Structures are given as C-alpha cells and as structure tokens.
C-alpha cells in the first residue's frame, strides 16, 4: 500500500446512501478521521452516472477549443461567471507559499443558472447573475447543468454525514445550505513538462468553500500536501471523486478539520482538464464553530463570518482584473 492510500482513503459511500443500518455513522467516523489528517478522500459507490462527468469534460474541451475572441466575449465580469483567461488569477491568499506568478490555466465558471428575469438577478443580489453560455455550443449548457445538478444533489446527501463527522446531529447544518453556493469550474492546464521555479498550473492553495468534488481527471497533476510537508497524489481510480475539505468546514469544526493545501503541476505533454464542483453555504449563512467542536481545551477560535462577506474579500484579492494595481508576474 502506498502512503497515499493510507492518507487519502477510498470510501465506498454506497451503503450509507442506501440507508444501510449504521452505515452513515461508520462513514462519518471515517470522514472525521481523514478530515483531521489530510482532509482529502476518494468517494466510490456514489451512484453518479459516469456519462455526466464525461459529458462535462467534453464540454470543457469544447469551450476551451473556441477561438480566443469567442472566449473573451464570455469573459468574467464583476463576479466569477464565465471565462477567465490564463494569467488572471494569482493566489494571494495562500498561507503555504508566497505566490507571485499567475496560474497556468484558463477557467470557465458556471453558477446556478438564473434566467435574466429571475427576481434575484433583477434585485442585483450579490453574486447572482446569469451564466455566460457560449452561443455556438448548443450541447454545452445541457451537459454542464446536468453535471451541476447531479453534484449538488450528491453534496446535499453528504452534508448530514459531514455534519455527523463534526459530532453534530445530521440535520444541524441544513439551515445554512438551503440555497447553497455551488460553482462548477472547468479548467484547462497548459503542459509544463519542465516547470520553472514558482510557476504552477494551480499554485498551492486551500479551497475557500465547504467541500469540493473533483471528478478524476484523465491526466495526473493534482498534489496534496500532508502536515509533514510531503506532496501526495490522490489515488487515481477512474469513476471516483476526489473530495477535499475547504475553509468553511474548517471554521465549523473550530480548526479540527483544517483545509489541506494542494497544487497542480501539469507535467504531461498534453493539456490537462479538471471540472471541480465547489459546494458552499448560503450567501447569507453566518458560519460559526459548532458546539461539539468547542471545548475548554479548544475555545472558540473563529468569529462569526457572513459567507457573502468572505466571498467579497476573496473576489478582490485573488483576481487581477479586480485589483487597483496590476498583478505581479
Ligand atoms: O485541477 C485539479 O485537479 C484541482 C483544481 C483545484 O484545486 C481547484 O480548482 O481549486
Ligand atoms: Fe483547489
């Protein structure tokens, strides 16, 4: 057994999803164990039709293959919705490394699909705007939204299990995830067979949401940093999902489940694609450590945080086009 197999466990969630007696409790205990260690796990037995991630990877290949002018016509605006060209994201919030060079990837962000006349759009609610669909790719929208819906449903089914892993009753966090913040990010990484110092496909970072789901990419490149500072590759088992914990789970857990830094280096001789699905609380949720994680030995470590405020801060810091100063690199 390689080290990664022990540190990034493969968990069959089939029995828990089927409601087998004791299965959810058992899964929650395993999730708690890995969350307190690497915070990465691999999900098998999830019941997602493999055609859905496959369709989404195809959609990603199609959108990035469009000519630059068509991609730039879909460029992100005030929020991260649409196309983000290479060079636009510098991870300034990394605590792991001082990152100065922009990531070598281009991205396409999809959020919950609001029609232009949706009340939330008309009211200009923060972080709400219509998706930017490529006009020349009729199948793209359907493939992306089918994948989005399946992943949101899976995330909602796992929320009670993660809540139990925190030591709380399964429904305790449901009120913070009534209209959860979900983002599907399609990513294409340029090849870097011979990477220069400090230049990454995706620089070391932690995710800022609650939990992230990564359908297995066809090519390797994702690396996860253990507490000892070693970089591991998650088990690349086709058909599974790599799941990682993110900053809000860390806050709910009062620091017990710290989000784990990870990075991407595409040392293959071909483009690498990824389709992370980010699951986060409602914009108006106030994130506080849960009572089971606050003890005399571990008093409250985090102030209450309105999720929308957190997102606003990040939006300003990590993206070049929203900086008063041009990005470094
Ligand atoms: O490309 C990957 O495998 C990981 C992407 C990632 O870490 C992210 O989008 O936050
Ligand atoms: Fe990430």
Tab-separated table of C-alpha atoms and ligand atoms in Angstrom:
chain	number	residue	atom	x	y	z
A	1	UNK	CA	0.000	0.000	0.000
A	2	UNK	CA	1.402	3.370	-0.969
A	3	UNK	CA	1.439	6.172	1.525
A	4	UNK	CA	-1.299	7.985	-0.386
A	5	UNK	CA	-3.648	5.022	0.043
A	6	UNK	CA	-3.418	5.385	3.783
A	7	UNK	CA	-3.549	9.164	3.939
A	8	UNK	CA	-6.191	9.672	1.257
A	9	UNK	CA	-8.657	6.838	1.875
A	10	UNK	CA	-11.041	5.415	-0.701
A	11	UNK	CA	-14.501	5.349	0.886
A	12	UNK	CA	-17.428	3.404	-0.525
A	13	UNK	CA	-20.431	5.565	0.265
A	14	UNK	CA	-22.933	3.155	-1.354
A	15	UNK	CA	-24.166	1.589	1.901
A	16	UNK	CA	-24.659	4.995	3.564
A	17	UNK	CA	-26.547	6.357	0.538
A	18	UNK	CA	-28.716	3.219	0.547
A	19	UNK	CA	-29.541	3.771	4.206
A	20	UNK	CA	-27.936	0.550	5.488
A	21	UNK	CA	-28.122	0.413	9.293
A	22	UNK	CA	-25.084	2.038	10.909
A	23	UNK	CA	-23.503	2.894	7.531
A	24	UNK	CA	-23.845	6.674	7.836
A	25	UNK	CA	-22.312	6.612	11.331
A	26	UNK	CA	-19.459	4.437	10.120
A	27	UNK	CA	-18.823	6.697	7.107
A	28	UNK	CA	-18.969	9.779	9.342
A	29	UNK	CA	-16.307	8.258	11.618
A	30	UNK	CA	-14.045	7.563	8.630
A	31	UNK	CA	-14.599	11.040	7.239
A	32	UNK	CA	-13.788	12.544	10.644
A	33	UNK	CA	-10.536	10.592	10.746
A	34	UNK	CA	-9.333	11.781	7.353
A	35	UNK	CA	-10.605	15.321	7.868
A	36	UNK	CA	-8.443	15.558	10.970
A	37	UNK	CA	-5.475	14.371	8.868
A	38	UNK	CA	-5.123	15.200	5.147
A	39	UNK	CA	-8.675	16.393	4.519
A	40	UNK	CA	-8.720	14.554	1.191
A	41	UNK	CA	-10.677	11.404	0.438
A	42	UNK	CA	-11.831	9.468	-2.594
A	43	UNK	CA	-15.508	8.592	-2.999
A	44	UNK	CA	-16.598	5.344	-4.604
A	45	UNK	CA	-20.122	3.920	-4.754
A	46	UNK	CA	-21.604	7.416	-5.236
A	47	UNK	CA	-24.154	6.411	-7.867
A	48	UNK	CA	-23.374	9.265	-10.300
A	49	UNK	CA	-23.845	8.160	-13.901
A	50	UNK	CA	-20.345	8.219	-15.491
A	51	UNK	CA	-21.880	9.864	-18.575
A	52	UNK	CA	-22.351	13.056	-16.518
A	53	UNK	CA	-18.698	13.826	-15.677
A	54	UNK	CA	-17.708	12.530	-19.139
A	55	UNK	CA	-20.155	14.971	-20.751
A	56	UNK	CA	-18.799	17.785	-18.620
A	57	UNK	CA	-15.164	17.028	-19.561
A	58	UNK	CA	-16.264	17.082	-23.229
A	59	UNK	CA	-17.976	20.410	-22.669
A	60	UNK	CA	-14.752	21.761	-21.139
A	61	UNK	CA	-12.698	20.603	-24.121
A	62	UNK	CA	-15.175	22.280	-26.474
A	63	UNK	CA	-15.283	25.644	-24.763
A	64	UNK	CA	-11.507	25.971	-24.409
A	65	UNK	CA	-11.057	24.982	-28.065
A	66	UNK	CA	-13.045	28.047	-29.167
A	67	UNK	CA	-11.060	30.880	-30.765
A	68	UNK	CA	-9.752	33.463	-28.282
A	69	UNK	CA	-12.135	36.189	-29.402
A	70	UNK	CA	-15.145	33.948	-28.729
A	71	UNK	CA	-13.804	33.016	-25.300
A	72	UNK	CA	-13.011	36.631	-24.445
A	73	UNK	CA	-16.549	37.626	-25.385
A	74	UNK	CA	-17.601	35.479	-22.388
A	75	UNK	CA	-15.026	36.963	-20.003
A	76	UNK	CA	-15.966	37.166	-16.318
A	77	UNK	CA	-17.318	40.471	-15.074
A	78	UNK	CA	-17.957	41.643	-11.540
A	79	UNK	CA	-18.350	38.052	-10.365
A	80	UNK	CA	-16.567	34.906	-11.456
A	81	UNK	CA	-19.052	33.747	-14.041
A	82	UNK	CA	-17.771	32.845	-17.491
A	83	UNK	CA	-14.295	32.750	-18.966
A	84	UNK	CA	-11.155	33.598	-17.011
A	85	UNK	CA	-8.103	33.744	-19.293
A	86	UNK	CA	-4.668	32.460	-18.342
A	87	UNK	CA	-2.808	34.894	-16.148
A	88	UNK	CA	-5.825	36.438	-14.458
A	89	UNK	CA	-5.604	34.569	-11.153
A	90	UNK	CA	-2.784	34.984	-8.670
A	91	UNK	CA	-3.315	33.146	-5.403
A	92	UNK	CA	-2.558	35.935	-2.952
A	93	UNK	CA	-4.366	34.207	-0.121
A	94	UNK	CA	-2.021	31.190	0.072
A	95	UNK	CA	-0.561	30.565	3.502
A	96	UNK	CA	1.688	27.834	2.150
A	97	UNK	CA	3.885	29.685	-0.259
A	98	UNK	CA	4.453	33.178	-1.427
A	99	UNK	CA	2.921	33.057	-4.850
A	100	UNK	CA	3.759	35.739	-7.342
A	101	UNK	CA	3.299	34.114	-10.726
A	102	UNK	CA	-0.141	33.708	-12.245
A	103	UNK	CA	-1.539	30.220	-12.651
A	104	UNK	CA	-1.020	28.480	-15.993
A	105	UNK	CA	-4.624	27.637	-16.532
A	106	UNK	CA	-7.694	29.080	-18.133
A	107	UNK	CA	-11.059	28.577	-16.497
A	108	UNK	CA	-14.739	28.750	-17.197
A	109	UNK	CA	-17.081	29.306	-14.244
A	110	UNK	CA	-20.696	28.217	-14.098
A	111	UNK	CA	-23.030	29.034	-11.218
A	112	UNK	CA	-26.652	28.166	-10.517
A	113	UNK	CA	-28.497	29.006	-13.715
A	114	UNK	CA	-30.640	32.123	-13.259
A	115	UNK	CA	-32.681	33.361	-16.200
A	116	UNK	CA	-32.124	37.098	-16.865
A	117	UNK	CA	-35.582	37.934	-15.485
A	118	UNK	CA	-35.164	35.960	-12.262
A	119	UNK	CA	-36.058	38.137	-9.217
A	120	UNK	CA	-32.600	37.562	-7.702
A	121	UNK	CA	-30.993	38.901	-10.914
A	122	UNK	CA	-33.361	41.877	-11.167
A	123	UNK	CA	-32.756	42.721	-7.487
A	124	UNK	CA	-28.997	42.551	-8.205
A	125	UNK	CA	-28.469	40.223	-5.279
A	126	UNK	CA	-24.726	39.841	-4.599
A	127	UNK	CA	-23.026	37.072	-6.585
A	128	UNK	CA	-26.139	36.467	-8.655
A	129	UNK	CA	-26.044	36.994	-12.428
A	130	UNK	CA	-26.898	34.895	-15.477
A	131	UNK	CA	-24.367	32.360	-16.691
A	132	UNK	CA	-22.398	33.202	-19.860
A	133	UNK	CA	-23.171	30.398	-22.265
A	134	UNK	CA	-21.145	30.024	-25.466
A	135	UNK	CA	-23.649	30.737	-28.258
A	136	UNK	CA	-22.037	28.351	-30.730
A	137	UNK	CA	-22.095	25.259	-28.492
A	138	UNK	CA	-25.700	24.147	-28.049
A	139	UNK	CA	-24.898	20.964	-26.076
A	140	UNK	CA	-22.560	22.734	-23.645
A	141	UNK	CA	-25.216	24.216	-21.378
A	142	UNK	CA	-27.171	20.974	-21.006
A	143	UNK	CA	-24.026	18.950	-20.216
A	144	UNK	CA	-22.754	21.448	-17.656
A	145	UNK	CA	-26.125	21.849	-15.942
A	146	UNK	CA	-26.789	18.097	-15.799
A	147	UNK	CA	-23.443	17.623	-14.095
A	148	UNK	CA	-24.083	20.595	-11.790
A	149	UNK	CA	-27.450	19.199	-10.678
A	150	UNK	CA	-26.070	15.710	-10.006
A	151	UNK	CA	-23.174	17.076	-7.973
A	152	UNK	CA	-25.365	19.413	-5.970
A	153	UNK	CA	-27.666	16.500	-5.107
A	154	UNK	CA	-24.698	14.345	-4.076
A	155	UNK	CA	-23.287	17.155	-1.943
A	156	UNK	CA	-26.641	17.597	-0.199
A	157	UNK	CA	-26.765	13.870	0.545
A	158	UNK	CA	-23.304	14.026	2.082
A	159	UNK	CA	-23.926	17.166	4.129
A	160	UNK	CA	-25.579	15.213	7.001
A	161	UNK	CA	-22.643	12.787	7.042
A	162	UNK	CA	-20.083	15.598	7.257
A	163	UNK	CA	-22.254	17.175	9.968
A	164	UNK	CA	-22.112	13.901	11.915
A	165	UNK	CA	-18.352	13.851	11.368
A	166	UNK	CA	-18.337	17.183	13.205
A	167	UNK	CA	-20.123	15.464	16.093
A	168	UNK	CA	-23.494	17.114	15.495
A	169	UNK	CA	-26.920	15.666	14.653
A	170	UNK	CA	-27.248	15.066	10.868
A	171	UNK	CA	-29.635	17.967	10.210
A	172	UNK	CA	-27.736	20.579	12.201
A	173	UNK	CA	-26.262	22.492	9.215
A	174	UNK	CA	-29.254	22.170	6.873
A	175	UNK	CA	-30.353	25.744	7.595
A	176	UNK	CA	-27.048	27.085	6.245
A	177	UNK	CA	-27.403	25.147	2.975
A	178	UNK	CA	-30.935	25.993	1.804
A	179	UNK	CA	-29.706	27.716	-1.363
A	180	UNK	CA	-26.075	26.626	-1.313
A	181	UNK	CA	-23.370	28.424	-3.191
A	182	UNK	CA	-22.330	25.991	-5.902
A	183	UNK	CA	-19.755	26.692	-8.569
A	184	UNK	CA	-18.661	24.435	-11.370
A	185	UNK	CA	-15.250	25.454	-12.660
A	186	UNK	CA	-13.949	23.994	-15.891
A	187	UNK	CA	-10.174	24.220	-16.103
A	188	UNK	CA	-7.623	23.641	-18.831
A	189	UNK	CA	-3.962	23.474	-17.813
A	190	UNK	CA	-1.182	24.088	-20.298
A	191	UNK	CA	1.567	21.466	-20.362
A	192	UNK	CA	4.614	22.254	-18.225
A	193	UNK	CA	6.885	19.289	-18.851
A	194	UNK	CA	9.794	21.225	-17.397
A	195	UNK	CA	8.303	23.644	-14.867
A	196	UNK	CA	10.189	26.806	-13.954
A	197	UNK	CA	10.556	27.635	-10.250
A	198	UNK	CA	7.390	29.039	-8.717
A	199	UNK	CA	5.244	28.509	-11.808
A	200	UNK	CA	2.234	26.242	-11.368
A	201	UNK	CA	-0.870	25.146	-13.206
A	202	UNK	CA	-2.525	25.991	-9.922
A	203	UNK	CA	-0.325	27.328	-7.140
A	204	UNK	CA	-0.587	25.854	-3.622
A	205	UNK	CA	-3.875	26.953	-2.108
A	206	UNK	CA	-6.752	25.878	0.058
A	207	UNK	CA	-10.313	25.943	-1.203
A	208	UNK	CA	-12.483	28.579	0.405
A	209	UNK	CA	-15.906	26.899	0.262
A	210	UNK	CA	-17.174	23.933	2.364
A	211	UNK	CA	-16.215	20.808	0.390
A	212	UNK	CA	-15.011	20.335	-3.202
A	213	UNK	CA	-15.665	17.417	-5.556
A	214	UNK	CA	-13.180	16.592	-8.292
A	215	UNK	CA	-14.151	14.055	-10.898
A	216	UNK	CA	-10.975	12.140	-11.689
A	217	UNK	CA	-9.052	13.900	-14.434
A	218	UNK	CA	-7.670	11.791	-17.259
A	219	UNK	CA	-4.147	13.054	-16.534
A	220	UNK	CA	-2.281	13.332	-13.216
A	221	UNK	CA	-1.158	16.663	-11.807
A	222	UNK	CA	-3.018	17.274	-8.547
A	223	UNK	CA	-0.839	17.047	-5.445
A	224	UNK	CA	-1.866	17.287	-1.813
A	225	UNK	CA	0.380	18.480	1.000
A	226	UNK	CA	0.465	16.439	4.168
A	227	UNK	CA	1.029	18.012	7.570
A	228	UNK	CA	4.650	16.797	7.298
A	229	UNK	CA	5.088	18.801	4.102
A	230	UNK	CA	5.183	15.902	1.644
A	231	UNK	CA	3.230	16.185	-1.621
A	232	UNK	CA	0.994	13.185	-2.401
A	233	UNK	CA	-1.092	12.288	-5.419
A	234	UNK	CA	-4.621	11.106	-4.593
A	235	UNK	CA	-5.437	7.561	-5.770
A	236	UNK	CA	-6.432	7.956	-9.436
A	237	UNK	CA	-9.274	5.451	-9.587
A	238	UNK	CA	-11.444	6.002	-12.671
A	239	UNK	CA	-15.068	6.759	-11.859
A	240	UNK	CA	-14.386	8.018	-8.346
A	241	UNK	CA	-14.425	11.567	-6.990
A	242	UNK	CA	-11.622	13.174	-5.063
A	243	UNK	CA	-13.188	15.229	-2.276
A	244	UNK	CA	-11.376	17.834	-0.267
A	245	UNK	CA	-12.365	19.838	2.743
A	246	UNK	CA	-12.293	23.584	2.498
A	247	UNK	CA	-12.158	26.659	4.665
A	248	UNK	CA	-15.783	26.804	5.885
A	249	UNK	CA	-15.714	23.204	7.116
A	250	UNK	CA	-12.551	24.248	8.938
A	251	UNK	CA	-14.423	27.080	10.625
A	252	UNK	CA	-17.444	24.986	11.560
A	253	UNK	CA	-15.012	22.474	13.069
A	254	UNK	CA	-13.268	25.199	15.085
A	255	UNK	CA	-9.964	24.231	13.499
A	256	UNK	CA	-10.299	20.469	13.971
A	257	UNK	CA	-10.636	19.827	10.234
A	258	UNK	CA	-8.126	22.164	8.656
A	259	UNK	CA	-8.305	22.505	4.877
A	260	UNK	CA	-5.330	20.971	3.155
A	261	UNK	CA	-3.133	22.823	0.690
A	262	UNK	CA	-2.979	21.373	-2.791
A	263	UNK	CA	-1.492	22.372	-6.138
A	264	UNK	CA	-1.462	21.351	-9.767
A	265	UNK	CA	1.580	20.886	-11.978
A	266	UNK	CA	0.722	19.603	-15.432
A	267	UNK	CA	3.955	17.841	-16.347
A	268	UNK	CA	2.203	15.825	-19.031
A	269	UNK	CA	2.838	16.670	-22.664
A	270	UNK	CA	-0.816	17.465	-23.210
A	271	UNK	CA	-3.498	19.792	-21.898
A	272	UNK	CA	-4.974	18.644	-18.582
A	273	UNK	CA	-8.651	19.211	-17.838
A	274	UNK	CA	-10.373	19.383	-14.440
A	275	UNK	CA	-14.002	20.051	-13.501
A	276	UNK	CA	-14.103	20.887	-9.769
A	277	UNK	CA	-17.515	21.374	-8.184
A	278	UNK	CA	-17.415	23.690	-5.182
A	279	UNK	CA	-20.137	23.333	-2.565
A	280	UNK	CA	-20.501	26.160	-0.077
A	281	UNK	CA	-23.021	27.592	2.373
A	282	UNK	CA	-25.777	30.069	1.544
A	283	UNK	CA	-24.555	33.593	0.932
A	284	UNK	CA	-26.500	34.769	3.975
A	285	UNK	CA	-25.297	31.950	6.255
A	286	UNK	CA	-23.267	33.007	9.264
A	287	UNK	CA	-20.502	30.485	9.843
A	288	UNK	CA	-19.749	29.726	13.475
A	289	UNK	CA	-17.898	26.826	15.118
A	290	UNK	CA	-20.391	24.083	16.019
A	291	UNK	CA	-20.898	23.370	19.749
A	292	UNK	CA	-19.406	19.853	19.606
A	293	UNK	CA	-16.062	21.302	18.475
A	294	UNK	CA	-15.817	23.949	21.191
A	295	UNK	CA	-14.367	22.705	24.454
A	296	UNK	CA	-12.481	24.089	27.412
A	297	UNK	CA	-9.249	22.954	25.719
A	298	UNK	CA	-10.287	24.342	22.346
A	299	UNK	CA	-12.277	27.533	22.931
A	300	UNK	CA	-13.925	29.371	20.026
A	301	UNK	CA	-11.209	30.238	17.512
A	302	UNK	CA	-13.255	31.990	14.812
A	303	UNK	CA	-15.538	34.998	14.853
A	304	UNK	CA	-18.936	34.578	13.165
A	305	UNK	CA	-18.483	35.117	9.423
A	306	UNK	CA	-21.151	36.050	6.904
A	307	UNK	CA	-20.349	33.858	3.902
A	308	UNK	CA	-21.086	36.636	1.445
A	309	UNK	CA	-18.508	38.891	3.160
A	310	UNK	CA	-15.921	36.126	2.898
A	311	UNK	CA	-16.606	35.773	-0.819
A	312	UNK	CA	-16.373	39.502	-1.367
A	313	UNK	CA	-12.930	39.612	0.243
A	314	UNK	CA	-11.632	36.747	-1.890
A	315	UNK	CA	-13.032	38.210	-5.043
A	316	UNK	CA	-10.987	41.346	-4.502
A	317	UNK	CA	-7.748	39.664	-3.580
A	318	UNK	CA	-7.120	36.786	-5.980
A	319	UNK	CA	-8.192	38.124	-9.342
A	320	UNK	CA	-6.048	40.501	-11.351
A	321	UNK	CA	-8.897	42.321	-13.045
A	322	UNK	CA	-10.312	43.432	-9.702
A	323	UNK	CA	-7.054	44.825	-8.331
A	324	UNK	CA	-6.257	48.518	-8.306
A	325	UNK	CA	-2.648	47.551	-9.090
A	326	UNK	CA	-1.794	45.263	-11.980
A	327	UNK	CA	-1.000	41.678	-10.966
A	328	UNK	CA	2.611	40.750	-10.362
A	329	UNK	CA	4.182	38.399	-12.928
B	1	LIG	O1	-7.170	20.535	-11.215
B	1	LIG	C1	-7.327	19.969	-10.141
B	1	LIG	O2	-7.213	18.738	-10.052
B	1	LIG	C2	-7.596	20.747	-8.872
B	1	LIG	C3	-8.180	22.112	-9.076
B	1	LIG	C4	-8.274	22.879	-7.790
B	1	LIG	O3	-7.621	22.624	-6.820
B	1	LIG	C5	-9.252	23.997	-7.679
B	1	LIG	O4	-9.871	24.352	-8.698
B	1	LIG	O5	-9.404	24.544	-6.568
B	2	LIG	FE1	-8.427	23.629	-5.073
